[in-house]
mmCIF file of C-alpha atoms in Angstrom:
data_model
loop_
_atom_site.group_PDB
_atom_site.id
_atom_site.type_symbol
_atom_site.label_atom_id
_atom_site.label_comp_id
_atom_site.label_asym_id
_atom_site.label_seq_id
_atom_site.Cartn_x
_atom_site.Cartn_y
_atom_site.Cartn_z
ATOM 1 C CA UNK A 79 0.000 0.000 0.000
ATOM 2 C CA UNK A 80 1.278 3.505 -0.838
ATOM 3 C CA UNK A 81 1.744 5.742 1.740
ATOM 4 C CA UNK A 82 -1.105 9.100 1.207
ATOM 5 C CA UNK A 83 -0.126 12.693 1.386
ATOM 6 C CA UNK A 84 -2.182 15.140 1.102
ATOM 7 C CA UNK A 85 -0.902 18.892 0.294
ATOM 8 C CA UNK A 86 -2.860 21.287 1.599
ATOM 9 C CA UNK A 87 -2.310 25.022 0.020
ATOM 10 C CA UNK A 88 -3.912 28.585 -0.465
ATOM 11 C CA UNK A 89 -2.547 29.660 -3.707
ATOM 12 C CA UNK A 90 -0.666 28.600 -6.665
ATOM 13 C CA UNK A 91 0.762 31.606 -7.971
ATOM 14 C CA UNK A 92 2.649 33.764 -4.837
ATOM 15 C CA UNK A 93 5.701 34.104 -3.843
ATOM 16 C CA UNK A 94 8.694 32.107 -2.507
ATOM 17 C CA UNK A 95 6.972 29.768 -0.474
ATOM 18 C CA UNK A 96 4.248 28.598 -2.742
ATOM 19 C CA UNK A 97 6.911 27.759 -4.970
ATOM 20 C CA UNK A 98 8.807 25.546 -2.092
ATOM 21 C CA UNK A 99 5.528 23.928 -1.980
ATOM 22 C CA UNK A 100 5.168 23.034 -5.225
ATOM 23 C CA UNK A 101 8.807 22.287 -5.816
ATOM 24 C CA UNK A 102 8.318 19.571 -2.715
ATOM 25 C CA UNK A 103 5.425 17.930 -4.059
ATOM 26 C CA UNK A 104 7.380 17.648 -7.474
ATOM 27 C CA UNK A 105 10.173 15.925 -5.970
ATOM 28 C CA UNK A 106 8.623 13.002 -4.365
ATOM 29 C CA UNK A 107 8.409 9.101 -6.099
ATOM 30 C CA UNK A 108 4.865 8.459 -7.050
ATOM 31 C CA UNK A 109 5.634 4.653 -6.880
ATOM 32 C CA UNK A 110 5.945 5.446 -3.456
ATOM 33 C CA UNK A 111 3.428 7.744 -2.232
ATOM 34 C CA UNK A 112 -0.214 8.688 -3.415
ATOM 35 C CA UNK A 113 -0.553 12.133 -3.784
ATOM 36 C CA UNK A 114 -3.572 14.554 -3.942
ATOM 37 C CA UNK A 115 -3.507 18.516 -3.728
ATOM 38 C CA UNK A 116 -6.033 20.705 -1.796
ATOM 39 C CA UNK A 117 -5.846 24.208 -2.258
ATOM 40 C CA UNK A 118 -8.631 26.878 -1.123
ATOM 41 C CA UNK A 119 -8.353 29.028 -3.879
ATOM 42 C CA UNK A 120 -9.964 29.426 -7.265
ATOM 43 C CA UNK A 121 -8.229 27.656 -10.221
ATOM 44 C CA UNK A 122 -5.175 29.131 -11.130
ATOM 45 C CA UNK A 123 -2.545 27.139 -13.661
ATOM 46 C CA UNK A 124 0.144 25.669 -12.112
ATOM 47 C CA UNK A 125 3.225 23.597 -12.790
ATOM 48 C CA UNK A 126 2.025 20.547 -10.502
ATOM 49 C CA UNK A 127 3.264 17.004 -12.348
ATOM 50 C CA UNK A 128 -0.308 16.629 -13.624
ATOM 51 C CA UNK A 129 -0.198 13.307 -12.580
ATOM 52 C CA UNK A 130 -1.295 14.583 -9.068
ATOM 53 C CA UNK A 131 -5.285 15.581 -8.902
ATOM 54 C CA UNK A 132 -5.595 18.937 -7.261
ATOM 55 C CA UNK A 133 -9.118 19.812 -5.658
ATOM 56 C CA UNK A 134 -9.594 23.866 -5.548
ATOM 57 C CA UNK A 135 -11.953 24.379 -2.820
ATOM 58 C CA UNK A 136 -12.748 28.116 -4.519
ATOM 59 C CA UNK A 137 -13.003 30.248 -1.584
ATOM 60 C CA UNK A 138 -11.034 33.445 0.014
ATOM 61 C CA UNK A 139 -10.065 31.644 3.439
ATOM 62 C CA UNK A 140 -9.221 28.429 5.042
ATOM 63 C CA UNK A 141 -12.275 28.666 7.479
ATOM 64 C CA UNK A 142 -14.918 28.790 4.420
ATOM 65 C CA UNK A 143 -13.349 25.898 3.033
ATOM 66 C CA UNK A 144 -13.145 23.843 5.969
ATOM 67 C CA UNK A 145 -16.317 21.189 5.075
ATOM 68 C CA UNK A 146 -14.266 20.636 1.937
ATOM 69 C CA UNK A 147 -11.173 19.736 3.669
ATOM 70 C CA UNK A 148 -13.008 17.806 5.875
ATOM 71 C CA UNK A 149 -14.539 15.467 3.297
ATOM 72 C CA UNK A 150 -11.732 15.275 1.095
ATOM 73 C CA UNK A 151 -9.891 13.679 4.316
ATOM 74 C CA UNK A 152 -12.583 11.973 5.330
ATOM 75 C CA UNK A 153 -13.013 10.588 1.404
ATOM 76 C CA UNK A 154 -8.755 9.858 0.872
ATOM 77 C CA UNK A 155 -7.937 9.005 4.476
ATOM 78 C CA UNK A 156 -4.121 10.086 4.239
ATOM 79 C CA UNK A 157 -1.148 8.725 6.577
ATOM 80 C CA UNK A 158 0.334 12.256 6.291
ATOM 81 C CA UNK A 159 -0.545 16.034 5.835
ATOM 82 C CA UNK A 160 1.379 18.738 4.485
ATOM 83 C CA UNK A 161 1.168 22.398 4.332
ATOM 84 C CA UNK A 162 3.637 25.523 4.096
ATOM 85 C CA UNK A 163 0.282 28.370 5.623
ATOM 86 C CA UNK A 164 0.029 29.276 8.945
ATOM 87 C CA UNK A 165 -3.554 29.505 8.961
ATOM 88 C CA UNK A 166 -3.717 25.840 7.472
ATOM 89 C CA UNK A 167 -1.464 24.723 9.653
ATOM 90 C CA UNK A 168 -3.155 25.616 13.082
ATOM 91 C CA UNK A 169 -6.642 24.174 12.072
ATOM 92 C CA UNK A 170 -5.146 20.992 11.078
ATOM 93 C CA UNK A 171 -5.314 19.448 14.770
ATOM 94 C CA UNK A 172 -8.723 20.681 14.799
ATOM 95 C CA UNK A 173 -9.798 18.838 11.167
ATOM 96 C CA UNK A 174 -7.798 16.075 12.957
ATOM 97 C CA UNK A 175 -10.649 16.202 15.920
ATOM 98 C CA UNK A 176 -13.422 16.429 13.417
ATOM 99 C CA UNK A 177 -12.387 13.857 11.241
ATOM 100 C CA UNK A 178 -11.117 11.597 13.356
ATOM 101 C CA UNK A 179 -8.876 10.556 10.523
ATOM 102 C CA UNK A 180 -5.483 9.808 12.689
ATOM 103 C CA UNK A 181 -3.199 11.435 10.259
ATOM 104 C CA UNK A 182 -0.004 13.016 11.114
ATOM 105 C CA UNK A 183 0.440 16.898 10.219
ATOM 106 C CA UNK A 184 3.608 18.227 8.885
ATOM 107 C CA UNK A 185 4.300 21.887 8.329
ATOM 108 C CA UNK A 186 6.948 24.335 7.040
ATOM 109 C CA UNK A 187 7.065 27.597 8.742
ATOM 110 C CA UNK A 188 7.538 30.344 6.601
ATOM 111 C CA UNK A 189 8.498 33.026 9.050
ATOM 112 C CA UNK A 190 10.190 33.182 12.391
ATOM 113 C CA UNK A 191 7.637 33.166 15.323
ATOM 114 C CA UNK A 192 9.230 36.442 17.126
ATOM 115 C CA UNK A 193 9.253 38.390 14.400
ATOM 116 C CA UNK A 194 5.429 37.996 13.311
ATOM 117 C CA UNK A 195 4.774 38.705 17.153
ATOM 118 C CA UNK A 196 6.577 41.760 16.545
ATOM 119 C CA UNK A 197 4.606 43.012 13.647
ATOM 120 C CA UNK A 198 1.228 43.951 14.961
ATOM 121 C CA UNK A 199 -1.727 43.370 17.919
ATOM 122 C CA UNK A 200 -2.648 39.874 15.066
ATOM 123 C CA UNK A 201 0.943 38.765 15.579
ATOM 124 C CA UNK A 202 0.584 39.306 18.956
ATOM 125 C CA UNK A 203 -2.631 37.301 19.413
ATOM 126 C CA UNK A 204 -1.123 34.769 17.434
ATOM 127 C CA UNK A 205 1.885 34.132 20.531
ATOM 128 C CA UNK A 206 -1.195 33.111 22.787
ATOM 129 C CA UNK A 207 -2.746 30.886 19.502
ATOM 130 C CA UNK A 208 -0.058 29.023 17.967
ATOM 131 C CA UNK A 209 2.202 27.339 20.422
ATOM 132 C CA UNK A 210 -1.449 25.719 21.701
ATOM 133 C CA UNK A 211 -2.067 24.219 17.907
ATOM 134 C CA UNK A 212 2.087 23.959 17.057
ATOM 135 C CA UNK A 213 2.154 21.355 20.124
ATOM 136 C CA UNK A 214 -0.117 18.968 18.273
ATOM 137 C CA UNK A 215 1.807 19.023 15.206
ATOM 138 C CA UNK A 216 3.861 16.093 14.114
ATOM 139 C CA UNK A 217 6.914 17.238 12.470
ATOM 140 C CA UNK A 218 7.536 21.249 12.310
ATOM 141 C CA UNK A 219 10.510 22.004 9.413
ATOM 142 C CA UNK A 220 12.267 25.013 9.927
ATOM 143 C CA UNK A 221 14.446 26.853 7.347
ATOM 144 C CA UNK A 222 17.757 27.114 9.567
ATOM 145 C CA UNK A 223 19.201 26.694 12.721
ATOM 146 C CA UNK A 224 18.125 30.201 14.054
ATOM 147 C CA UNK A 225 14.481 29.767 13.049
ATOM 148 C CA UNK A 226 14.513 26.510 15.018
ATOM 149 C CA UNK A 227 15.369 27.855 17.816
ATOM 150 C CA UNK A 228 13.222 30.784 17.526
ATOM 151 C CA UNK A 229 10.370 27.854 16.986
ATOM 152 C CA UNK A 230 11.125 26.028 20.389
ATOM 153 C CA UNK A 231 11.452 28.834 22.067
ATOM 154 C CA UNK A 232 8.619 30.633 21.498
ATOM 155 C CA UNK A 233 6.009 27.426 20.491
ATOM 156 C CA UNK A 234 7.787 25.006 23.398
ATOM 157 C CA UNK A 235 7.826 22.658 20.936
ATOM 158 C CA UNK A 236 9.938 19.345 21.486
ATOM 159 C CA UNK A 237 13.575 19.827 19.813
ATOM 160 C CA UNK A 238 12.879 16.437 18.569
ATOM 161 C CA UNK A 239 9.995 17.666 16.541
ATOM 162 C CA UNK A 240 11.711 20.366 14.623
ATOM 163 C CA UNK A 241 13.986 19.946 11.708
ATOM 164 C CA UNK A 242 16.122 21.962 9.350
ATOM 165 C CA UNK A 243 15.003 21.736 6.155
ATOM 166 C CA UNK A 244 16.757 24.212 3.240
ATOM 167 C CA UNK A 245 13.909 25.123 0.674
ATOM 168 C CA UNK A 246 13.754 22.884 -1.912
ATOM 169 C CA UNK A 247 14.889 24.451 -4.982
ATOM 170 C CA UNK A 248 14.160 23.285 -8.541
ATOM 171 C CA UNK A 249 17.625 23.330 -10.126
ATOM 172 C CA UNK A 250 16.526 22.246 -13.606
ATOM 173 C CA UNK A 251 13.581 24.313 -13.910
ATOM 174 C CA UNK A 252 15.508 27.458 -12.925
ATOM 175 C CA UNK A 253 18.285 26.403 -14.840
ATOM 176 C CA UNK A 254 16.054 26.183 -18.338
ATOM 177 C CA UNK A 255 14.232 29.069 -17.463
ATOM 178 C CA UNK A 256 17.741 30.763 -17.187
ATOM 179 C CA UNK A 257 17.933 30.387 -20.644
ATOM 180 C CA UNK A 258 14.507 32.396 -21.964
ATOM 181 C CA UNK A 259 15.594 35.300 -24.028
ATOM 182 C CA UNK A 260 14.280 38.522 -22.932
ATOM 183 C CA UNK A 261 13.863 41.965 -24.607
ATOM 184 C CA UNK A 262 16.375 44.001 -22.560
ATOM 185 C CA UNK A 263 20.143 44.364 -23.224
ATOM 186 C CA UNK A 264 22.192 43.540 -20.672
ATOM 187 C CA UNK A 265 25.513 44.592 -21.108
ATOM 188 C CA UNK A 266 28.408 42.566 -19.913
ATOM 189 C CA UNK A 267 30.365 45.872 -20.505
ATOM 190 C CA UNK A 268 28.684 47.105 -17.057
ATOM 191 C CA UNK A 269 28.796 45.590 -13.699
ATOM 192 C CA UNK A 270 25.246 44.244 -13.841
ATOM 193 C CA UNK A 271 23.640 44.207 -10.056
ATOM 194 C CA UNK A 272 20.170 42.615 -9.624
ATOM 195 C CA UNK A 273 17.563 42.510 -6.706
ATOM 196 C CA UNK A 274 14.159 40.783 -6.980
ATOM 197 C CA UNK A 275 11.221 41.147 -4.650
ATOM 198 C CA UNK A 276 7.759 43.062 -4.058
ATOM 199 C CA UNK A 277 8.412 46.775 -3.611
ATOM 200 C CA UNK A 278 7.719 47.021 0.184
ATOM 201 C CA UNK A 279 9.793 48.367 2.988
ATOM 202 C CA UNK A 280 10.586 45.207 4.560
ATOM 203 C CA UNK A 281 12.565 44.230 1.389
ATOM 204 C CA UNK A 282 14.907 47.178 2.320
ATOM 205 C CA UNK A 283 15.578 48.254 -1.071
ATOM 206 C CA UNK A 284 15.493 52.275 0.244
ATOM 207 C CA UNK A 285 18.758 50.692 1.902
ATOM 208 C CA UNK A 286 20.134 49.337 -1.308
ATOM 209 C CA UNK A 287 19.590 52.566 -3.122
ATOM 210 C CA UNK A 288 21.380 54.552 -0.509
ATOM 211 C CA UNK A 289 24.462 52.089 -0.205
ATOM 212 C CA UNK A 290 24.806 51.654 -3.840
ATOM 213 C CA UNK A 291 24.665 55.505 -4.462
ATOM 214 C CA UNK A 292 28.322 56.449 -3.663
ATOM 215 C CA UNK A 293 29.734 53.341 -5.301
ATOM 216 C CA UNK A 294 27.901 54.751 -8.554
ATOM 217 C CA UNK A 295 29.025 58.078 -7.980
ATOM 218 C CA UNK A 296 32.524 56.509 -8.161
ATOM 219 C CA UNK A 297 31.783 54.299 -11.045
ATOM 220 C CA UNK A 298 29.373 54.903 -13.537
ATOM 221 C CA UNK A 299 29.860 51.593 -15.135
ATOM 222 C CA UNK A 300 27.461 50.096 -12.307
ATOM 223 C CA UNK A 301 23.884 49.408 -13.169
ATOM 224 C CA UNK A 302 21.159 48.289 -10.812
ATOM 225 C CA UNK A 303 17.902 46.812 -11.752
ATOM 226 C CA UNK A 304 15.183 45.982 -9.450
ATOM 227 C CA UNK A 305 12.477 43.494 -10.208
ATOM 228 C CA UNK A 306 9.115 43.212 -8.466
ATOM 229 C CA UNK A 307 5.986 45.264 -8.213
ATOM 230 C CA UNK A 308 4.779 47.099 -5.257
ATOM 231 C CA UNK A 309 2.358 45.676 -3.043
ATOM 232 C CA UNK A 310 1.271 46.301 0.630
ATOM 233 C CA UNK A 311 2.845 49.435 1.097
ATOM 234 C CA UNK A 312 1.028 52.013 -1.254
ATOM 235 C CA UNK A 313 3.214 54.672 -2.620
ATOM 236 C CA UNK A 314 6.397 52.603 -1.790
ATOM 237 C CA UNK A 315 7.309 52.652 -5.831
ATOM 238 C CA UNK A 316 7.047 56.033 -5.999
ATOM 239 C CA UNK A 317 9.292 56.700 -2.717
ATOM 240 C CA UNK A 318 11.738 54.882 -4.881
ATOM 241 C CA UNK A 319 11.590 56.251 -7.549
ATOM 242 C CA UNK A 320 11.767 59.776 -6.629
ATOM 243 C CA UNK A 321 14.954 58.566 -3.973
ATOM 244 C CA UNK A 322 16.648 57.391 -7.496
ATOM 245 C CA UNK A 323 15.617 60.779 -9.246
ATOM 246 C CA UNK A 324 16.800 62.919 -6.778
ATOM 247 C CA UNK A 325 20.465 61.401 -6.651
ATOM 248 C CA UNK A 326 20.442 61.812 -10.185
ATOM 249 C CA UNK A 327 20.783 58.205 -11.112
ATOM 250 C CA UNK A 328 17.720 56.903 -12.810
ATOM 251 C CA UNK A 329 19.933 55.275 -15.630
ATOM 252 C CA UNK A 330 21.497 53.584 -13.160
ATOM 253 C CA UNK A 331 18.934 52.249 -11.012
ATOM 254 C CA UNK A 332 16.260 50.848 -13.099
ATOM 255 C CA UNK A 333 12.621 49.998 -11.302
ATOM 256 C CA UNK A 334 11.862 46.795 -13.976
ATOM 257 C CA UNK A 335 8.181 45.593 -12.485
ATOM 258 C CA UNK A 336 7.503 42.211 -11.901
ATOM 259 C CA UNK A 337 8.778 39.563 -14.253
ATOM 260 C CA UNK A 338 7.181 36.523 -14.297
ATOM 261 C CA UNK A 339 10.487 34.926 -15.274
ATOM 262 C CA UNK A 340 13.093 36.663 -13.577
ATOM 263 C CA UNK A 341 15.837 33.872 -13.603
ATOM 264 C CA UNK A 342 17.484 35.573 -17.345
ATOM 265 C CA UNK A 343 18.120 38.909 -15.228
ATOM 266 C CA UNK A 344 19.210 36.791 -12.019
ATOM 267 C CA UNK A 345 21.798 34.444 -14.798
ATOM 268 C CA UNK A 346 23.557 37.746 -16.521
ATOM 269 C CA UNK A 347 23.933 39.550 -13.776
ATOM 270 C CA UNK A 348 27.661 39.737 -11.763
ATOM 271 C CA UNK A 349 25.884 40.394 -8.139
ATOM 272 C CA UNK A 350 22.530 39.715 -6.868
ATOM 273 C CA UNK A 351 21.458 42.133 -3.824
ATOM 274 C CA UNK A 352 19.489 40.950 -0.613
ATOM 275 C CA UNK A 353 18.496 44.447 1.073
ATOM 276 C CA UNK A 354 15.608 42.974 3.559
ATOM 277 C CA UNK A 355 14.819 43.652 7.090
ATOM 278 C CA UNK A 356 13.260 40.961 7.750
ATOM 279 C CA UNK A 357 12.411 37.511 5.639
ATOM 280 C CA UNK A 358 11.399 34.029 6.321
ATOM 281 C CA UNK A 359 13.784 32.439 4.228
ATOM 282 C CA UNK A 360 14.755 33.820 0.497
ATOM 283 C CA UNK A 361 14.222 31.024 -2.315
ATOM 284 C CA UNK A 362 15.476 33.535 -4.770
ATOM 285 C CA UNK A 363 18.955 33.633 -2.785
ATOM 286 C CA UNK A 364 19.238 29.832 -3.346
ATOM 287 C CA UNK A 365 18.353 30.625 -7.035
ATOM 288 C CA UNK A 366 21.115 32.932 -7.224
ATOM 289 C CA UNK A 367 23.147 30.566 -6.130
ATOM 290 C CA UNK A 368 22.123 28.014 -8.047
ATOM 291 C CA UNK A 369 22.844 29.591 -11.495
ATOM 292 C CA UNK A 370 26.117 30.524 -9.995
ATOM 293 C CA UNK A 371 25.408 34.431 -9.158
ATOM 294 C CA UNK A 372 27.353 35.685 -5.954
ATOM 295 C CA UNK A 373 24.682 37.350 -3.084
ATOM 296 C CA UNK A 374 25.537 40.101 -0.727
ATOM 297 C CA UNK A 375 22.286 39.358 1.884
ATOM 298 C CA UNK A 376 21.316 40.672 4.868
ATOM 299 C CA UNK A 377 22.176 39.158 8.287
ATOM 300 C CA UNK A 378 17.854 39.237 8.723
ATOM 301 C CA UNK A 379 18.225 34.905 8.381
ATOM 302 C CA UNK A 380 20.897 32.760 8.938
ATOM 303 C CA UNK A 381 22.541 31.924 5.838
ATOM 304 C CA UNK A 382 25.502 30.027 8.041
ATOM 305 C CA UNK A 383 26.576 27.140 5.311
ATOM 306 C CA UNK A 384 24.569 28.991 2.695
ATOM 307 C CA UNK A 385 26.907 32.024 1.439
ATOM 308 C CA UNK A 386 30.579 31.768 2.596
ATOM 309 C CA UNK A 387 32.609 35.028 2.820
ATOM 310 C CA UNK A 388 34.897 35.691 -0.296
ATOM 311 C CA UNK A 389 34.022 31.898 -2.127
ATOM 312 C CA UNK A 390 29.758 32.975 -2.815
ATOM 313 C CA UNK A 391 28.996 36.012 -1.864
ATOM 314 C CA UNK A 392 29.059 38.030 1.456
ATOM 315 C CA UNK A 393 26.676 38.862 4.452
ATOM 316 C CA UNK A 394 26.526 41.865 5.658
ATOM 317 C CA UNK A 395 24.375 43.624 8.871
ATOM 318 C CA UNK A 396 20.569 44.057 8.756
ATOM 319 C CA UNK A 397 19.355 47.438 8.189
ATOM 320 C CA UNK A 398 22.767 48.849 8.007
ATOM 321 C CA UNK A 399 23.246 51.486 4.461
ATOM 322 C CA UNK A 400 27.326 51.384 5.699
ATOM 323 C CA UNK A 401 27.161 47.691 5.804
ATOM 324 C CA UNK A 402 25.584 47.173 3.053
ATOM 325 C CA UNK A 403 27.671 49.686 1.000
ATOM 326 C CA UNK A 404 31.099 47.823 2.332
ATOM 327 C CA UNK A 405 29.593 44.313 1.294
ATOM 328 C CA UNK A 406 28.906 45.110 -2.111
ATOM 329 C CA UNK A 407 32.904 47.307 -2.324
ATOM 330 C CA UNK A 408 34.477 44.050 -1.551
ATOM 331 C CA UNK A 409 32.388 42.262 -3.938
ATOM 332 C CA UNK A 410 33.420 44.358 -6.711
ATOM 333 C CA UNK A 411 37.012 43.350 -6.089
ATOM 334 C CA UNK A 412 36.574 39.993 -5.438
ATOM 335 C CA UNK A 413 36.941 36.802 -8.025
ATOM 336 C CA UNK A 414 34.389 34.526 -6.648
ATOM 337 C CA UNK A 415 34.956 30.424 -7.070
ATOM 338 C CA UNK A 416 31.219 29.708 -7.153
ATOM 339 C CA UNK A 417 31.705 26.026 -8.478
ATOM 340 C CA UNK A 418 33.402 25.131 -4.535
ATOM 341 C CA UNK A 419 30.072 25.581 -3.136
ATOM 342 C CA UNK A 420 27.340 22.789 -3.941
ATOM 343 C CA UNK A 421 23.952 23.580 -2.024
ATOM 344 C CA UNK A 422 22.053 20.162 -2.555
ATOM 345 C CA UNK A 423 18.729 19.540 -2.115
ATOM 346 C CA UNK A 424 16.818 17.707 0.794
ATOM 347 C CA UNK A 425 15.297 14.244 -0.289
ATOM 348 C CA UNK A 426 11.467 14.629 0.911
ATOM 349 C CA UNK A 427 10.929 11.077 0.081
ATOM 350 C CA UNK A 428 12.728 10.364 3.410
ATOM 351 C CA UNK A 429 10.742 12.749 5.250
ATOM 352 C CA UNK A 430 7.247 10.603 5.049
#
């Protein structure tokens, strides 16, 4: 008998961690496991092997499409169930309870408990909620070492229970879509610098733009392009774009927009920039990486065995315009040996 997972999800088409999600469910033997995907949203295309039926429950929150969940379970009776949401993830014990369909819950946190409490009266609510759900889950993965601590800590969750898991990244996908052309020129006369994210403050790019300024000043061969589209901050774009006007450098720091594919950028560029003040954990880092761009990040995760000084890339402080500023100087001087650092993926099929 084949072990049964079922995935439980809000949206296809997101960010980072939807594409983790995806990316896991991808990787796993289907001589091995039976697979079905539940997601609460309205259809939306996705790159799922199509060999796994997905059930979209067509609703705007987890709670409306409880009665779904709860017959799907009831209907597939799975030894295992998965989800990367929050919200999913504490109402699982309790569609355990209704159910009673013994199943054991796994989830990926997406964010470091402490710094959602420290992000508003919800997050705050939230300390008091989710340690009392978090204690019935099965196996909680964390993204590093620092976020499992952060998890015991603040959810008093068995160490036992938690486990480092990098995000899984899919190498050949990224790698192919690496290879799309696109309509800009990138010149490899310049020194190309890219950074990729929604235009928000947390993703620090004000920073960026202030620590890259005097570098430019100094060398007009640098150009900077920024991919992503505003969102929750309204106004945000503009902020930027009248910083970048006002020093005088709007051919050199180039607002792009979102790009649905933005691994060609990522490949020809000599530097990829990770200006936030927070994250959960950056897939497009391990991207970077992957197609053998060095990062200058933030100290905001852990990337301890991820980027190592001089060899990948470097890290610099959090918040910091000086720090930032001195991280990308040295990697203008530096000849990185990207092909000494492998990151390899984590086999899920010996998770289940």
């Amino acid at each position: 008998m084949k072990h049964r997972i079922l995935f439980v999800g809000t949206s296809v088409n997101g960010g980072g961690a939807e594409r983790v999600f995806i990316n896991i469910i991808n990787s796993l033997d289907l001589s091995k496991y039976e697979i079905k995907v539940f997601y609460t949203c309205t259809f939306e295309k996705c790159n799922i092997n199509p060999q796994i039926p997905i059930t979209f429950a067509d609703k705007s929150h987890m709670r409306q499409a409880l009665k779904q969940l709860c017959e799907l379970i009831r209907e597939f009776r799975p030894h295992s169930v998965f989800t990367s949401h929050g919200t999913i993830a504490y109402m699982l014990p309790i569609v355990r309870f209704l159910t009673r369909i013994n199943f054991r819950i796994y989830t990926r946190v997406a964010v470091t408990p402490s710094e959602i409490y420290e992000t508003s009266i919800k997050g705050k609510l939230l300390h008091y909620i989710y340690p009392l759900f978090y204690r019935k889950m099965d196996i909680v993965i964390a993204q590093t070492e620092y976020m499992r601590q952060d998890i015991i800590k603040n959810y008093g969750l068995s160490p036992q229970k938690v486990k480092v898991i990098f995000n899984l990244i899919d190498k050949d996908y990224v790698s192919a879509q690496s290879q799309k052309p696109i309509a800009e020129n990138i010149s490899k006369s310049e020194f190309n610098i890219i950074a990729v994210g929604a235009l928000y403050s947390v993703k620090g790019f004000d920073i960026l733009i202030e620590a890259i300024t005097p570098l430019i000043k100094s060398d007009h061969n640098i150009k900077v392009r920024i991919l992503g589209e505003e969102r929750y901050e309204a106004g945000y774009r503009n902020y930027l774009q009248s910083l970048i006007d006002k020093k005088g450098l709007h051919e050199n720091i180039i607002l792009m927009g979102h790009k649905p594919n933005p691994y060609p950028y990522i490949k020809a560029s000599d530097l990829f920039i990770m200006s936030s003040r927070t994250e959960g954990f950056p897939n497009v880092v391990l991207e970077a990486l992957t197609l053998n761009v060095p990062v200058v990040a933030s100290n905001c995760v852990d990337f301890n065995t991820i980027i190592y000084e001089g060899i990948n890339g470097y890290v610099v402080e959090k918040n910091s315009i000086e720090s930032l500023q001195n991280g990308i100087k040295r990697a203008l001087r530096t000849s990185f040996n990207m092909s000494a650092i492998c990151i390899n993926n984590f086999n899920y099929n010996t998770l289940f």
